[in-house]
Structures are given as structure tokens and as C-alpha cells.
PDB file of C-alpha atoms in Angstrom:
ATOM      1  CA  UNK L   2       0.000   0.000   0.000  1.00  0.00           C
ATOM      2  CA  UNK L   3       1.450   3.547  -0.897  1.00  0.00           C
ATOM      3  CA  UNK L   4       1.678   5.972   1.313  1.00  0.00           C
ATOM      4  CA  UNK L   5      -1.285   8.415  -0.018  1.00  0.00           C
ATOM      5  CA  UNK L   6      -3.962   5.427   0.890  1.00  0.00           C
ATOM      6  CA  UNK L   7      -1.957   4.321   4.088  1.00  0.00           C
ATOM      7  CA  UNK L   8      -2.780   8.222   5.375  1.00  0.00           C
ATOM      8  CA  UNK L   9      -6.647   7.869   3.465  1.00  0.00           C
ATOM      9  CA  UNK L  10      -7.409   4.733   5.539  1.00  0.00           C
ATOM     10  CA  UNK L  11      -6.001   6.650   8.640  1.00  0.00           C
ATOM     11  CA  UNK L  12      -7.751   9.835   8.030  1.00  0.00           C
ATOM     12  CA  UNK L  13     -11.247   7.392   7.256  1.00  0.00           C
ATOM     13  CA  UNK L  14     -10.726   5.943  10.978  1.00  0.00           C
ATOM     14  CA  UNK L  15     -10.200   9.444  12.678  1.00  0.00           C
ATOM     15  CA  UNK L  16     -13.199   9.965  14.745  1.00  0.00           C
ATOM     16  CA  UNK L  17     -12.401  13.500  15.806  1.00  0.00           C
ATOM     17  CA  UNK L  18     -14.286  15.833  12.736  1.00  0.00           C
ATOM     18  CA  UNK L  19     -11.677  18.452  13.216  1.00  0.00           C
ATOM     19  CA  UNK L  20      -8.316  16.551  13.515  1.00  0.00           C
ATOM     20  CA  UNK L  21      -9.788  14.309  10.224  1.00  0.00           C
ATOM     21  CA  UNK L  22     -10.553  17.583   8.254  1.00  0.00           C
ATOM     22  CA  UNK L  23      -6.915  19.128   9.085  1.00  0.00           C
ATOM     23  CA  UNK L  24      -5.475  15.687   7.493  1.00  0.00           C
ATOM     24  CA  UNK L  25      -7.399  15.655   4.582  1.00  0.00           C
ATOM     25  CA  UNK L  26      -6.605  19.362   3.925  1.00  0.00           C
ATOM     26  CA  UNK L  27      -2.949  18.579   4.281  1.00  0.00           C
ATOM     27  CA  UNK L  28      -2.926  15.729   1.834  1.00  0.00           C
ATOM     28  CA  UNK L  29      -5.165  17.463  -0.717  1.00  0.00           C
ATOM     29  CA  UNK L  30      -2.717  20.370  -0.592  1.00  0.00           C
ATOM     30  CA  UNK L  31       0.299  17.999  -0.735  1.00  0.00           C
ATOM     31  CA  UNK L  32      -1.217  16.121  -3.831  1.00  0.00           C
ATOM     32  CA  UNK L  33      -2.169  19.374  -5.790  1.00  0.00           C
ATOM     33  CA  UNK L  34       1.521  20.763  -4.615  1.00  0.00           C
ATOM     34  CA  UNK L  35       3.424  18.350  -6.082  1.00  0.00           C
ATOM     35  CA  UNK L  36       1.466  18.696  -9.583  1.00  0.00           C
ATOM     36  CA  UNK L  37       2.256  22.247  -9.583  1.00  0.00           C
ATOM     37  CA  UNK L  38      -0.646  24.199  -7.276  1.00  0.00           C
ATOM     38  CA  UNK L  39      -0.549  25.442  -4.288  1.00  0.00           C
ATOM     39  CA  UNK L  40      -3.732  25.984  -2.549  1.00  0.00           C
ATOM     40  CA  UNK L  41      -4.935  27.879   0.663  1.00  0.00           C
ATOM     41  CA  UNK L  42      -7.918  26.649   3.246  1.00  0.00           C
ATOM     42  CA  UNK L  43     -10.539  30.542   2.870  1.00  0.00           C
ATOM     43  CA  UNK L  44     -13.862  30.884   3.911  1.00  0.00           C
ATOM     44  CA  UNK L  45     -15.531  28.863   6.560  1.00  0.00           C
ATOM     45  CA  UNK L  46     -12.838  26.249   6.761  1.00  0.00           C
ATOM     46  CA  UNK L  47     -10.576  28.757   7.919  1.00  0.00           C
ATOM     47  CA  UNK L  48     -12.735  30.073  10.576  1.00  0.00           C
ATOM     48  CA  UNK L  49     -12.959  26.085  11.697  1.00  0.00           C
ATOM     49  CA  UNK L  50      -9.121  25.470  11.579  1.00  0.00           C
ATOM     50  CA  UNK L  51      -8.644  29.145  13.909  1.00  0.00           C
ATOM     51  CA  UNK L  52     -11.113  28.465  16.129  1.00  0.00           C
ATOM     52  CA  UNK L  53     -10.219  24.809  16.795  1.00  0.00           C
ATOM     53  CA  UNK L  54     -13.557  23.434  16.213  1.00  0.00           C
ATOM     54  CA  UNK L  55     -15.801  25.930  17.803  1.00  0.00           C
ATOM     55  CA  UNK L  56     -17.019  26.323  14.758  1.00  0.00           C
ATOM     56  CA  UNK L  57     -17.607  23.320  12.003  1.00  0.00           C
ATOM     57  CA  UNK L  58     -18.066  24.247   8.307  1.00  0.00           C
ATOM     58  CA  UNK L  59     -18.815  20.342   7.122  1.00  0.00           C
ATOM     59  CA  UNK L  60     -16.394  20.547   4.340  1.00  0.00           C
ATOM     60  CA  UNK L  61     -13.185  21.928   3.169  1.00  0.00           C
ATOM     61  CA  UNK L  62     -12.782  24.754   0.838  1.00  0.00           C
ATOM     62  CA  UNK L  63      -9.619  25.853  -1.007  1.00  0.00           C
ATOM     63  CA  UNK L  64      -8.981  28.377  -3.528  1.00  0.00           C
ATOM     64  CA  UNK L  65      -5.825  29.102  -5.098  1.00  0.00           C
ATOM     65  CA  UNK L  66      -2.751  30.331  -4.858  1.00  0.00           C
ATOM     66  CA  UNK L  67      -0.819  29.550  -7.492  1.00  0.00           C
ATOM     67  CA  UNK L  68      -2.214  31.995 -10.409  1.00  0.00           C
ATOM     68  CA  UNK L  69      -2.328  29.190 -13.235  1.00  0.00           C
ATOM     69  CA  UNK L  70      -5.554  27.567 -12.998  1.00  0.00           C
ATOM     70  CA  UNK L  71      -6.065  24.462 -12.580  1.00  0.00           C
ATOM     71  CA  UNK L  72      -7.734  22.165 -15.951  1.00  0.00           C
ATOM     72  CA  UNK L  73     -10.776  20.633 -14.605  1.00  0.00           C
ATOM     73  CA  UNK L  74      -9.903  16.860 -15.837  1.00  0.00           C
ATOM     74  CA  UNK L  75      -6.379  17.440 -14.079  1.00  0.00           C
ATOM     75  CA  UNK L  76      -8.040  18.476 -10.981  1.00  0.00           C
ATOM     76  CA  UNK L  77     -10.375  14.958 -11.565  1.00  0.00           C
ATOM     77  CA  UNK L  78      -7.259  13.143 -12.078  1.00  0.00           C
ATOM     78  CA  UNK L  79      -5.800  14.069  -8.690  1.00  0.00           C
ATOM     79  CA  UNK L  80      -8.899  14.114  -6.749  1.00  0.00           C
ATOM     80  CA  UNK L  81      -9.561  10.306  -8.143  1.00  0.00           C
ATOM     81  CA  UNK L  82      -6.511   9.167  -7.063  1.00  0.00           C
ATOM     82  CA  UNK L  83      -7.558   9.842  -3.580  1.00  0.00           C
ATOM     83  CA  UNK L  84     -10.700   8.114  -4.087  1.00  0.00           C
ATOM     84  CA  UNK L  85     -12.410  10.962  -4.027  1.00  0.00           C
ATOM     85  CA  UNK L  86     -16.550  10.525  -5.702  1.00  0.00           C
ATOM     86  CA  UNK L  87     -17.752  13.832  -7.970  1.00  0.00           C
ATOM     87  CA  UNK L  88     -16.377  16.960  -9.227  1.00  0.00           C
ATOM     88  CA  UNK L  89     -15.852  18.895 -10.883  1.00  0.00           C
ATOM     89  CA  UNK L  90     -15.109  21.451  -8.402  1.00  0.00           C
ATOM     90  CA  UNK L  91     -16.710  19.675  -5.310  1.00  0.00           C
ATOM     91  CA  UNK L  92     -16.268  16.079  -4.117  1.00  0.00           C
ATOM     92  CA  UNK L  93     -16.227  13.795  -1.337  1.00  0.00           C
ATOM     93  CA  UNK L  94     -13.687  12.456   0.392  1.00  0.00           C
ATOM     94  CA  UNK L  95     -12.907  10.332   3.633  1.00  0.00           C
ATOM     95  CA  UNK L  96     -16.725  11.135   4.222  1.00  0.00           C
ATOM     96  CA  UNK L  97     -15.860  15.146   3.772  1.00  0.00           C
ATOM     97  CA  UNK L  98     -16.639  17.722   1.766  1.00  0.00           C
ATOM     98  CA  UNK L  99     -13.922  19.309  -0.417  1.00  0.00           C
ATOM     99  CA  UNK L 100     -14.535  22.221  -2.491  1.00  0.00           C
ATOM    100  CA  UNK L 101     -12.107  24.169  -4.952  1.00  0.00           C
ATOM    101  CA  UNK L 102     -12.757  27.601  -6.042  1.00  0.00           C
ATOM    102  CA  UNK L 103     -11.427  29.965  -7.959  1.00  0.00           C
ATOM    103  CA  UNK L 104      -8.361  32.311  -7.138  1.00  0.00           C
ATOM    104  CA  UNK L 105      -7.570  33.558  -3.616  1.00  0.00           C
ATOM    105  CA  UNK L 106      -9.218  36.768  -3.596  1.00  0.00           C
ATOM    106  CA  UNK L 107      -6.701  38.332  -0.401  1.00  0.00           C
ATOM    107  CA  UNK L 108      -6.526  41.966   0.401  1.00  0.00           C
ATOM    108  CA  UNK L 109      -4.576  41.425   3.551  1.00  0.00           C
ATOM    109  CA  UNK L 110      -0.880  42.441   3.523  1.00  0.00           C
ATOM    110  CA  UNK L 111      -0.667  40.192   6.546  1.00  0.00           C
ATOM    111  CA  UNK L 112       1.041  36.692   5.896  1.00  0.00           C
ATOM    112  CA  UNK L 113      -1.227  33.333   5.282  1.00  0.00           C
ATOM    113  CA  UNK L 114      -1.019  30.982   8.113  1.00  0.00           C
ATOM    114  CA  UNK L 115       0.529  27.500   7.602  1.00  0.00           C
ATOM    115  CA  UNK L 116      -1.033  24.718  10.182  1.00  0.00           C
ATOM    116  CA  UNK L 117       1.103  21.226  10.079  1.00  0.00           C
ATOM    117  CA  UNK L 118      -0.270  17.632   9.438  1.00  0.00           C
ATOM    118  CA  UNK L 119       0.429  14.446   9.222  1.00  0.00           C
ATOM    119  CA  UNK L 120      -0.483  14.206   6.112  1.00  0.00           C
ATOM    120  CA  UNK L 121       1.339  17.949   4.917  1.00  0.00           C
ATOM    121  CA  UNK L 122       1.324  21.422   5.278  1.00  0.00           C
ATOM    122  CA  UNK L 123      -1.692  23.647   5.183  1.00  0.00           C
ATOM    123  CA  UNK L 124      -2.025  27.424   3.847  1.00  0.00           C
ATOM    124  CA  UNK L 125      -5.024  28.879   5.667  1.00  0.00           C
ATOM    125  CA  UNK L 126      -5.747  32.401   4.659  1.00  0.00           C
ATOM    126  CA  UNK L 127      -4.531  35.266   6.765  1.00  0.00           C
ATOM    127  CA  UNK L 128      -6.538  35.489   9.823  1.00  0.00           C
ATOM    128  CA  UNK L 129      -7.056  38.995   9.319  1.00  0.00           C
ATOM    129  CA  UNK L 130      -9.148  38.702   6.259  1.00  0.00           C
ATOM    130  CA  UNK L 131     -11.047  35.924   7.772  1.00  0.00           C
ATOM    131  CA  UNK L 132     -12.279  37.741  10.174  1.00  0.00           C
ATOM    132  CA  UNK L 133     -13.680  40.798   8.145  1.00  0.00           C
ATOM    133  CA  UNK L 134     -15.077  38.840   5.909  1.00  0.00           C
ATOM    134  CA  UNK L 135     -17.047  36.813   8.756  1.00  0.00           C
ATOM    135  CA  UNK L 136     -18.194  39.819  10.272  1.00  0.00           C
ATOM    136  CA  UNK L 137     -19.365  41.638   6.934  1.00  0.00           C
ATOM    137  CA  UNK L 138     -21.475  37.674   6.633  1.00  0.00           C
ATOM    138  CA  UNK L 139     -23.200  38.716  10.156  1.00  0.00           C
ATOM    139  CA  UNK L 140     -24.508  42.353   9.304  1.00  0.00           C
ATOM    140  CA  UNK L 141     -24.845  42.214   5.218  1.00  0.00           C
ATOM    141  CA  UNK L 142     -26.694  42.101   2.726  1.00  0.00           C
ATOM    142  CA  UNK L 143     -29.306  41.480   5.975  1.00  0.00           C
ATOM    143  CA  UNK L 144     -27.906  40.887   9.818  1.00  0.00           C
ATOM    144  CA  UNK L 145     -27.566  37.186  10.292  1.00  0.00           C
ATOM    145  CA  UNK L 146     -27.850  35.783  13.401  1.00  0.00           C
ATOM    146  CA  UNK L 147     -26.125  32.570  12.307  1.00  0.00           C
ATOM    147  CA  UNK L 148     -23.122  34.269  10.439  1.00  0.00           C
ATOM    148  CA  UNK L 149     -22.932  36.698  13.619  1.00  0.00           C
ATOM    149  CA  UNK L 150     -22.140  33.765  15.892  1.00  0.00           C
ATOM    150  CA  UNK L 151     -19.064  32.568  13.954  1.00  0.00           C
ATOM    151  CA  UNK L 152     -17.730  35.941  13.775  1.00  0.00           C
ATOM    152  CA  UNK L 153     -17.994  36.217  17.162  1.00  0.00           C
ATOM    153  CA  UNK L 154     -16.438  32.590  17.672  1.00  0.00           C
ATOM    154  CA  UNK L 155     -13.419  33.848  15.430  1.00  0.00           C
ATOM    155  CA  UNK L 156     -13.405  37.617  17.667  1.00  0.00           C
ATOM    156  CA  UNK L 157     -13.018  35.634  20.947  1.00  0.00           C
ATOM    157  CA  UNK L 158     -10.190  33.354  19.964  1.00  0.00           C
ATOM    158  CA  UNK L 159      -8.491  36.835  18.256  1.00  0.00           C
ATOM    159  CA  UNK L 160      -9.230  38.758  21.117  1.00  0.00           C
ATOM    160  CA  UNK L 161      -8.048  35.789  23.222  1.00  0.00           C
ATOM    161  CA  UNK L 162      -4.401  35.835  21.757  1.00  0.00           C
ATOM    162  CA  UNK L 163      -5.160  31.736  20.803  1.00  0.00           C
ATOM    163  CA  UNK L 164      -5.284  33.200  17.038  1.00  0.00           C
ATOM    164  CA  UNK L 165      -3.252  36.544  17.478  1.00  0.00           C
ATOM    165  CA  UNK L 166      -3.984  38.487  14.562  1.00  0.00           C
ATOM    166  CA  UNK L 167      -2.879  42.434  13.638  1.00  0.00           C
ATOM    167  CA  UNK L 168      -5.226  44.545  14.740  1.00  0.00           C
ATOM    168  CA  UNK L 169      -3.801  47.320  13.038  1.00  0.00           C
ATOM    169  CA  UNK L 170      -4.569  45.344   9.347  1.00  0.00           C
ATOM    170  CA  UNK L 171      -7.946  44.279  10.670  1.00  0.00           C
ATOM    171  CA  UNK L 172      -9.002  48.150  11.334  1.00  0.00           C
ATOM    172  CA  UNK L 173      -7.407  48.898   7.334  1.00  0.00           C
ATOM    173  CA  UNK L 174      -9.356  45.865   5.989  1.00  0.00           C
ATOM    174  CA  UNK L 175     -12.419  47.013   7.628  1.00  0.00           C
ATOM    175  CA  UNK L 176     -12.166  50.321   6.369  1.00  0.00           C
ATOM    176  CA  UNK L 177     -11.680  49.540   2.798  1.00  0.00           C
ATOM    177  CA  UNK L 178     -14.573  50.022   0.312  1.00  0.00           C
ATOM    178  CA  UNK L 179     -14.885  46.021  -0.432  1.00  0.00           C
ATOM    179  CA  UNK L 180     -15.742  45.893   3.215  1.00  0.00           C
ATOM    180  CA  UNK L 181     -16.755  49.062   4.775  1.00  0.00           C
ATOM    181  CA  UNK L 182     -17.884  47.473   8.397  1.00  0.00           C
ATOM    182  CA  UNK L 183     -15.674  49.248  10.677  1.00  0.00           C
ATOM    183  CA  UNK L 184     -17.860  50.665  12.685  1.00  0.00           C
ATOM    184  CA  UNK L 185     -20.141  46.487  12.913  1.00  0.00           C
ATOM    185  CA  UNK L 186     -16.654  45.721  13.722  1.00  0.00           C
ATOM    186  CA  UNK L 187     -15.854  47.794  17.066  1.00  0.00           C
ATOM    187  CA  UNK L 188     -19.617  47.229  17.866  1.00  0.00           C
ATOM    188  CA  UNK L 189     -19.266  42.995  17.896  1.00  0.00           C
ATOM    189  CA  UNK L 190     -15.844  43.720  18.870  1.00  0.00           C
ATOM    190  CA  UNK L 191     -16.355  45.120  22.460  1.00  0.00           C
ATOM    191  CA  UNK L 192     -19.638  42.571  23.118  1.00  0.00           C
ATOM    192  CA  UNK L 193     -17.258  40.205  22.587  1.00  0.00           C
ATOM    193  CA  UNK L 194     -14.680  41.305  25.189  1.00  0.00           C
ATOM    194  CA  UNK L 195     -17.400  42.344  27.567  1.00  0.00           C
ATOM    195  CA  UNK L 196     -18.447  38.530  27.526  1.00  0.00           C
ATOM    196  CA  UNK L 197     -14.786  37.269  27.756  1.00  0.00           C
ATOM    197  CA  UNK L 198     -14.388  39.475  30.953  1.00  0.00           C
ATOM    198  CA  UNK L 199     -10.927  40.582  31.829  1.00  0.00           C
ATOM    199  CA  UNK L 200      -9.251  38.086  30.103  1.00  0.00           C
ATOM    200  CA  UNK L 201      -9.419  39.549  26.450  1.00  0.00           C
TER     201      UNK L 201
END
């Protein structure tokens, strides 16, 4: 047995949800790094990875970094030889989700994160961006009481120091036209530290 589906039977018999999707994520990323992509963890499944599990997406979702796209059947190719069921852009995997998207839209000048595995290394996008995006999901187009709670999952482990971010870049992304929710921001920002108490 190789070693890709020695680490897919081990990530299949991981019962933690969390610890399984940081695997998979590593070997995807390893598999599509080694044909000539590098990808980075955005949306949702970042927000999972920072937060540790407080909050669960139920899949995985990548976008790009490497600017050369990626031909679907290539992307078929790779995902098949993880025994992955579906596509073109979304399949399943060890029993997760795993979506690719386009390009990795990033207006942070703040660094991505890397996370290891046992399985490989992991790009998660800047923690930063994350987090303005998340909070622009609670109050537009409509506040969402759903979208508000992860943001204010990702706020407490910022404001925590378990995912220290730069607060400076978080108050320039905020303020940018693409965003414009500085002022959502501060608000959710302080109930946040009013319910952490002293410690944040």
C-alpha cells in the first residue's frame, strides 16, 4: 500500500471531525503541490481550523494560490486518485466535503497561516481577512444571526491571543470600500470582550 492510501485509511478511521478535516486538507494540498498548485484553506474552513472546532463548516474549501488555474480533468485526475466521488469542483472524500474555487481573492498584507499535518502542510488564509469577511457575513446584505455567531467565535479566539492576529490590518481591511464594516466591527468587537471578561 502507498503511502497516499496508508494516510486515506487513517484519516477514514479518525473519529475527531476536526483533527480528520486538518489531514485531509494537508494531503489534498500535498497532492495538488506536487502537480504544480498550491492551494490555501478561505472561507468557513478557515474560521474552523482558527477556532479549533468551535465552529464546524462540514467541508473543506480551497482556492488558489498559485495563479495558473487548474484544468478541470487534471483536478479529476488528482482528486480520483484519492478516491475521491464527484467533481468537478466539489467532491467527497474520507466522508468530507472538499470544495475548490477559484483564485484567492486576499486583500490582507498580513502573511497566510501555515497549520502542520500528518499528512502535509496547510495554507489557511490570513486570519485577518477571515475575520472581516465573517463579520461583513453577520450584518450584510441582511444581519444574520447565524453568520454573527461565527464571527464572534473567530473575535473571541483573536481577542483571546489563541489566534493573534494584527489589529492594526484588521481596522485597514475594515475600512476599505470592499468591506466598509468598521464601525459592525468595534460594535461585535467590544460585546465580545465584555463577555470574555478581563481576560481579552
Amino acid at each position: 500500500m502507498d503511502r497516499t492510501q496508508q494516510e486515506l485509511r487513517e484519516i477514514e478511521a479518525t473519529g475527531d471531525l476536526l483533527e480528520r478535516a486538518l489531514k485531509l486538507a494537508g494531503l489534498v494540498s500535498r497532492v495538488f503541490r506536487e502537480a504544480g498548485w498550491d492551494l490555501v484553506v478561505d472561507g468557513g474552513s478557515a474560521v474552523e481550523f482558527y477556532t479549533e472546532g468551535s465552529y464546524m463548516s462540514g467541508d473543506i474549501d480551497f482556492c488558489r494560490w498559485t495563479p495558473a488555474p487548474i484544468p478541470l480533468r487534471r483536478a479529476q485526475d488528482l482528486m480520483a486518485g484519492l478516491g475521491a466521488s464527484g467533481g468537478p469542483r466539489s467532491w467527497k472524500v474520507a466522508g468530507l466535503y472538499v470544495d475548490l474555487l477559484g483564485l484567492l481573492e486576499n486583500e490582507a498584507r498580513t502573511p497566510c497561516r501555515t497549520l502542520a499535518s500528518p499528512c502535509g502542510t496547510v495554507t489557511v488564509m490570513p486570519a485577518e481577512l477571515a475575520l472581516v469577511e465573517r463579520v461583513l457575513l453577520a450584518f450584510y446584505p441582511q444581519p444574520n444571526e447565524e453568520a454573527r455567531d461565527v464571527a464572534k467565535k473567530l473575535l473571541a479566539v483573536c481577542l483571546s491571543g489563541a489566534t493573534p492576529v494584527d489589529w492594526d490590518e484588521v481596522s485597514r481591511l475594515a475600512k476599505l470600500p470592499d468591506f466598509n464594516i468598521e464601525a459592525d466591527l468595534e460594535l461585535l468587537r467590544q460585546e465580545v470582550a465584555r463577555e470574555l471578561g478581563p481576560s481579552a
